[in-house]
Amino acid sequence: MKKAMQVLPKITLKQLSVFVSIYQTGSTSRASEALHLSQSAVSSALTELEARLQMPLFERVGRRLNQHPNAHPIYIQAQAILGQALTLEHYHKHQAGQIHIGASTTIGNYVLPPLLAKLYATLPDAHIDMYIANTQEVVSEVEQLNIDIALVEGMPRPTDMKVIEQRAWRTDTLMIFTKRDSKWLTDMAAYNDADNCYELSIAQLAKLPLLVREAGSGTRQIIDEQLLKHLPDAEIVMAIQQSEAIKHMVSADIGLGCLSQHVIQAELTAGALVQVKVAGIDLSRTWWLVWHKARHQSPIWQSFIDILTEN
């Protein structure tokens, strides 16, 4: 006779919800407060989940819970399952659905707003949450399943390529720029009236102070890979987190800047800032769509993809 296989009770959404809350808050007491459950109920749910998974998720050290190496991959899967359950639960109540969108700084501040307007026009009752940070931080949130889809500058560098899907979206060009009649270029650069720009050689640019974005941003990634490699002795005056701050500092003639054309277009048109062209330097780049392969692709997710790719 064949021996009957033991069938373990199924894992419940409550157990996964309790585990995620403990993982995020770091203790059963804080998880019980967040979930409005007794601490004993929380502890029991965690114990049952560990028994059914047949693996520990936390290590008990006195009254403290330290994450076991097993916890992180289970957390990722639990987030995905709970997200799908939430979408299903609220589908009829919130027909338009909910979406968490991430964007790197340049895209989030200068390109995303009209795209969101199109999404609201398509789905007036949509619930949209936004997260804007540098590329590295946004991709990290995608990996943690805290974001449904992200739009980032430069090539994404997730820690685990197997779980991340990425698709080329648009092309963009970075521009080196300066204040009109800048003291740094008065005796150095030729001004091209036809193209309304200064023209420099790589050697000339290397002698001038540069204001750039911080490490981890998509803009800085392109500057490192396509500009600074030609300028090993360049003077980086500051690494700055905000593009607007760079614009204002360049306007104060502290140095030259390098940002997306979208960031400085209004100032170029008004003549307050002027492009600096450097022979032999190509600062074009690709923008990317990024999402977690485990993320549920809801109807609003697909509507947003359609808007992003219609052009």
Coordinates of C-alpha atoms in Angstrom, one line a residue:
M1 CA 0.0 0.0 0.0
K2 CA 1.1 3.5 -0.8
K3 CA 1.7 5.6 2.3
A4 CA -0.7 8.6 2.5
M5 CA 1.0 11.9 2.1
Q6 CA 0.7 14.3 5.0
V7 CA -1.2 17.4 3.9
L8 CA -0.3 20.5 5.9
P9 CA -3.0 23.1 6.5
K10 CA -3.0 25.9 4.0
I11 CA -1.3 29.2 4.6
T12 CA -3.8 32.0 5.3
L13 CA -3.7 35.7 4.3
K14 CA -3.9 36.6 7.9
Q15 CA -0.6 34.8 8.6
L16 CA 1.0 36.5 5.7
S17 CA -0.3 39.9 6.8
V18 CA 1.0 39.3 10.3
F19 CA 4.4 38.3 9.0
V20 CA 4.7 41.3 6.7
S21 CA 3.7 43.6 9.6
I22 CA 6.3 42.1 11.9
Y23 CA 8.9 42.3 9.2
Q24 CA 8.2 46.0 8.6
T25 CA 7.8 47.0 12.3
G26 CA 10.4 44.8 13.9
S27 CA 8.3 43.4 16.7
T28 CA 5.1 41.5 17.5
S29 CA 3.9 44.3 19.8
R30 CA 4.1 47.0 17.1
A31 CA 2.6 44.6 14.6
S32 CA -0.4 43.9 17.0
E33 CA -1.0 47.6 17.3
A34 CA -0.9 48.1 13.5
L35 CA -3.2 45.2 12.8
H36 CA -5.5 45.8 15.8
L37 CA -4.9 42.2 17.0
S38 CA -3.8 40.9 20.4
Q39 CA -0.1 40.2 20.8
S40 CA -0.9 36.6 21.5
A41 CA -2.8 36.3 18.2
V42 CA 0.1 37.8 16.3
S43 CA 2.6 35.5 17.9
S44 CA 0.4 32.5 17.2
A45 CA -0.1 33.4 13.5
L46 CA 3.7 33.8 13.1
T47 CA 4.3 30.4 14.8
E48 CA 1.7 28.7 12.6
L49 CA 3.3 30.3 9.4
E50 CA 6.8 29.1 10.3
A51 CA 5.4 25.6 11.1
R52 CA 3.6 25.4 7.7
L53 CA 6.6 26.7 5.8
Q54 CA 8.8 24.4 7.9
M55 CA 11.4 27.1 8.3
P56 CA 12.2 29.9 10.8
L57 CA 11.5 33.5 9.8
F58 CA 12.9 35.2 12.8
E59 CA 15.4 34.4 15.5
R60 CA 14.3 35.0 19.1
V61 CA 16.9 36.7 21.2
G62 CA 15.3 37.5 24.5
R63 CA 12.3 39.6 23.7
R64 CA 13.8 40.7 20.4
L65 CA 13.1 39.3 16.9
N66 CA 16.0 39.3 14.5
Q67 CA 15.2 38.6 10.8
H68 CA 16.4 35.1 9.7
P69 CA 17.9 34.9 6.2
N70 CA 14.7 33.1 5.1
A71 CA 12.6 36.1 5.9
H72 CA 13.4 38.4 3.0
P73 CA 12.5 36.1 0.1
I74 CA 9.3 35.1 1.9
Y75 CA 8.5 38.8 2.5
I76 CA 8.8 39.5 -1.2
Q77 CA 6.4 36.7 -2.1
A78 CA 4.0 37.6 0.7
Q79 CA 3.8 41.2 -0.5
A80 CA 3.0 40.0 -4.0
I81 CA 0.2 37.7 -2.7
L82 CA -1.3 40.3 -0.4
G83 CA -1.2 42.9 -3.2
Q84 CA -3.1 40.6 -5.6
A85 CA -5.6 39.8 -2.8
L86 CA -6.2 43.5 -2.2
T87 CA -6.7 44.2 -5.9
L88 CA -9.2 41.4 -6.0
E89 CA -11.0 42.5 -2.8
H90 CA -11.4 46.1 -4.0
Y91 CA -11.9 45.6 -7.7
H92 CA -15.7 46.2 -7.7
K93 CA -15.6 48.9 -5.0
H94 CA -12.9 50.8 -6.8
Q95 CA -13.4 49.9 -10.4
A96 CA -10.5 52.2 -11.5
G97 CA -8.1 50.5 -9.1
Q98 CA -5.0 51.8 -7.4
I99 CA -1.5 52.1 -8.6
H100 CA 1.8 53.0 -6.9
I101 CA 4.1 54.8 -9.4
G102 CA 7.8 55.5 -8.9
A103 CA 9.9 57.9 -10.8
S104 CA 13.4 59.2 -10.7
T105 CA 13.8 62.9 -10.0
T106 CA 13.9 64.4 -13.5
I107 CA 11.1 62.2 -14.9
G108 CA 8.9 62.7 -11.8
N109 CA 9.2 66.5 -11.7
Y110 CA 9.2 67.4 -15.4
V111 CA 7.8 64.5 -17.5
L112 CA 5.4 62.5 -15.4
P113 CA 2.7 65.2 -14.6
P114 CA 1.1 65.3 -18.1
L115 CA 1.2 61.5 -18.3
L116 CA -0.7 61.3 -15.0
A117 CA -3.2 63.8 -16.3
K118 CA -3.9 61.4 -19.2
L119 CA -4.4 58.6 -16.8
Y120 CA -6.8 60.6 -14.7
A121 CA -8.7 61.5 -17.9
T122 CA -9.0 57.8 -18.8
L123 CA -9.8 56.7 -15.2
P124 CA -11.2 59.7 -13.2
D125 CA -11.6 57.6 -10.0
A126 CA -8.1 56.2 -10.1
H127 CA -6.1 56.1 -6.8
I128 CA -2.5 57.0 -7.6
D129 CA 0.4 57.1 -5.1
M130 CA 3.7 58.6 -6.1
Y131 CA 7.3 58.0 -5.0
I132 CA 10.0 60.3 -6.4
A133 CA 13.7 59.7 -5.6
N134 CA 16.9 59.0 -7.4
T135 CA 17.1 56.0 -9.7
Q136 CA 18.8 53.7 -7.2
E137 CA 16.3 54.4 -4.5
V138 CA 13.3 53.9 -6.8
V139 CA 14.6 50.6 -8.2
S140 CA 15.1 49.4 -4.6
E141 CA 11.4 50.1 -3.9
V142 CA 10.4 48.1 -6.9
E143 CA 12.5 45.2 -5.7
Q144 CA 10.6 45.4 -2.3
L145 CA 7.3 45.4 -4.2
N146 CA 6.4 48.8 -2.7
I147 CA 6.0 50.2 -6.2
D148 CA 3.9 48.8 -9.1
I149 CA 5.9 50.4 -11.9
A150 CA 8.7 52.9 -12.1
L151 CA 10.1 55.2 -14.7
V152 CA 13.9 55.8 -14.3
E153 CA 16.8 57.4 -16.0
G154 CA 19.9 55.5 -17.0
M155 CA 20.3 51.7 -16.9
P156 CA 18.6 50.2 -13.8
R157 CA 21.0 48.2 -11.6
P158 CA 18.8 46.0 -9.4
T159 CA 20.5 43.6 -6.9
D160 CA 18.5 40.7 -8.4
M161 CA 18.0 40.9 -12.2
K162 CA 15.9 37.7 -12.1
V163 CA 13.0 39.4 -10.4
I164 CA 13.0 42.7 -12.3
E165 CA 11.5 43.4 -15.7
Q166 CA 12.8 46.4 -17.6
R167 CA 11.9 47.9 -20.9
A168 CA 13.4 50.8 -22.9
W169 CA 10.9 53.7 -22.9
R170 CA 12.3 57.0 -24.3
T171 CA 15.5 58.7 -25.2
D172 CA 16.7 61.9 -23.5
T173 CA 19.7 64.1 -23.9
L174 CA 21.7 65.7 -21.1
M175 CA 23.0 69.2 -21.7
I176 CA 26.0 71.0 -20.3
F177 CA 24.9 74.6 -19.6
T178 CA 26.0 77.9 -18.1
K179 CA 24.7 81.3 -17.2
R180 CA 24.6 83.7 -20.2
D181 CA 27.8 85.8 -20.2
S182 CA 29.3 83.6 -17.5
K183 CA 32.7 84.7 -16.1
W184 CA 34.0 81.2 -16.7
L185 CA 33.6 81.4 -20.5
T186 CA 34.3 85.1 -21.2
D187 CA 37.8 84.6 -22.4
M188 CA 37.7 80.9 -23.3
A189 CA 34.7 79.8 -25.3
A190 CA 33.5 80.8 -28.8
Y191 CA 29.8 81.8 -28.9
N192 CA 27.9 80.4 -31.8
D193 CA 25.1 82.9 -32.6
A194 CA 23.4 80.5 -35.1
D195 CA 23.0 77.7 -32.6
N196 CA 22.7 80.1 -29.6
C197 CA 25.4 78.2 -27.6
Y198 CA 29.0 78.2 -26.4
E199 CA 31.4 75.8 -28.0
L200 CA 34.2 74.2 -26.0
S201 CA 36.8 71.5 -26.4
I202 CA 37.1 68.6 -23.9
A203 CA 40.4 70.1 -22.7
Q204 CA 38.7 73.5 -22.1
L205 CA 35.8 71.9 -20.2
A206 CA 38.2 70.0 -17.9
K207 CA 39.4 73.4 -16.6
L208 CA 36.0 74.6 -15.5
P209 CA 34.0 73.9 -12.3
L210 CA 31.1 71.4 -12.7
L211 CA 28.0 71.0 -10.6
V212 CA 26.5 67.6 -10.9
R213 CA 23.8 65.3 -9.4
E214 CA 24.6 62.9 -6.6
A215 CA 25.8 59.3 -7.0
G216 CA 22.9 57.0 -7.4
S217 CA 20.9 59.2 -9.7
G218 CA 20.3 58.3 -13.3
T219 CA 21.7 61.6 -14.4
R220 CA 24.9 61.1 -12.5
Q221 CA 25.3 57.6 -14.0
I222 CA 25.4 59.0 -17.5
I223 CA 27.7 61.9 -16.5
D224 CA 30.1 59.3 -15.0
E225 CA 29.9 57.0 -18.0
Q226 CA 29.8 59.4 -20.9
L227 CA 31.3 62.7 -19.7
L228 CA 33.7 62.3 -16.8
K229 CA 35.5 59.4 -18.4
H230 CA 36.8 62.1 -20.8
L231 CA 37.7 64.5 -18.0
P232 CA 39.8 62.6 -15.4
D233 CA 41.1 65.9 -14.0
A234 CA 37.8 67.7 -14.0
E235 CA 36.9 69.8 -11.0
I236 CA 33.6 68.6 -9.5
V237 CA 32.6 71.5 -7.2
M238 CA 29.5 69.8 -5.7
A239 CA 27.3 66.7 -6.0
I240 CA 23.8 67.9 -5.4
Q241 CA 20.5 66.0 -4.9
Q242 CA 18.2 68.5 -6.5
S243 CA 18.2 69.6 -10.1
E244 CA 16.5 72.9 -9.2
A245 CA 19.4 73.7 -6.9
I246 CA 21.9 73.1 -9.7
K247 CA 20.0 75.4 -11.9
H248 CA 20.0 78.2 -9.3
M249 CA 23.7 77.7 -8.6
V250 CA 24.6 77.9 -12.3
S251 CA 22.5 81.0 -12.5
A252 CA 24.6 82.4 -9.7
D253 CA 27.7 81.6 -11.9
I254 CA 29.2 79.2 -9.4
G255 CA 30.0 76.8 -12.2
L256 CA 28.6 74.9 -15.2
G257 CA 25.9 72.3 -14.8
C258 CA 24.8 69.1 -16.7
L259 CA 21.1 68.2 -16.6
S260 CA 18.4 66.8 -18.8
Q261 CA 17.1 69.1 -21.5
H262 CA 13.7 68.8 -19.9
V263 CA 14.9 70.4 -16.7
I264 CA 16.4 73.6 -18.3
Q265 CA 14.2 74.0 -21.3
A266 CA 12.3 77.0 -19.9
E267 CA 15.5 78.8 -19.0
L268 CA 17.1 78.1 -22.3
T269 CA 14.0 79.5 -24.1
A270 CA 14.1 82.6 -21.9
G271 CA 17.8 83.1 -22.5
A272 CA 18.8 83.0 -18.8
L273 CA 20.8 79.8 -19.4
V274 CA 22.9 78.8 -22.4
Q275 CA 23.8 75.4 -23.7
V276 CA 27.5 74.5 -23.9
K277 CA 28.4 72.1 -26.7
V278 CA 31.6 70.0 -26.4
A279 CA 33.0 68.4 -29.5
G280 CA 33.2 64.6 -29.1
I281 CA 30.8 64.3 -26.2
D282 CA 27.5 62.4 -26.6
L283 CA 25.2 62.7 -23.6
S284 CA 22.1 60.9 -25.0
R285 CA 20.6 58.2 -22.8
T286 CA 17.6 55.8 -22.5
W287 CA 14.8 56.0 -20.0
W288 CA 13.4 52.8 -18.7
L289 CA 10.2 51.2 -17.4
V290 CA 10.9 48.9 -14.5
W291 CA 8.6 46.5 -12.6
H292 CA 8.8 43.4 -10.4
K293 CA 7.9 40.2 -12.2
A294 CA 5.7 39.1 -9.2
R295 CA 3.7 42.3 -9.3
H296 CA 0.0 41.8 -10.2
Q297 CA -0.6 43.7 -13.5
S298 CA -4.0 45.2 -12.8
P299 CA -6.3 46.9 -15.3
I300 CA -5.0 50.4 -14.2
W301 CA -1.5 49.1 -14.5
Q302 CA -2.2 48.2 -18.1
S303 CA -3.9 51.5 -18.8
F304 CA -0.8 53.4 -17.6
I305 CA 1.4 51.2 -19.8
D306 CA -0.8 52.0 -22.8
I307 CA -0.4 55.7 -22.1
L308 CA 3.4 55.4 -21.7
T309 CA 3.8 53.5 -24.9
E310 CA 1.2 55.2 -27.1
N311 CA 3.8 57.6 -28.6

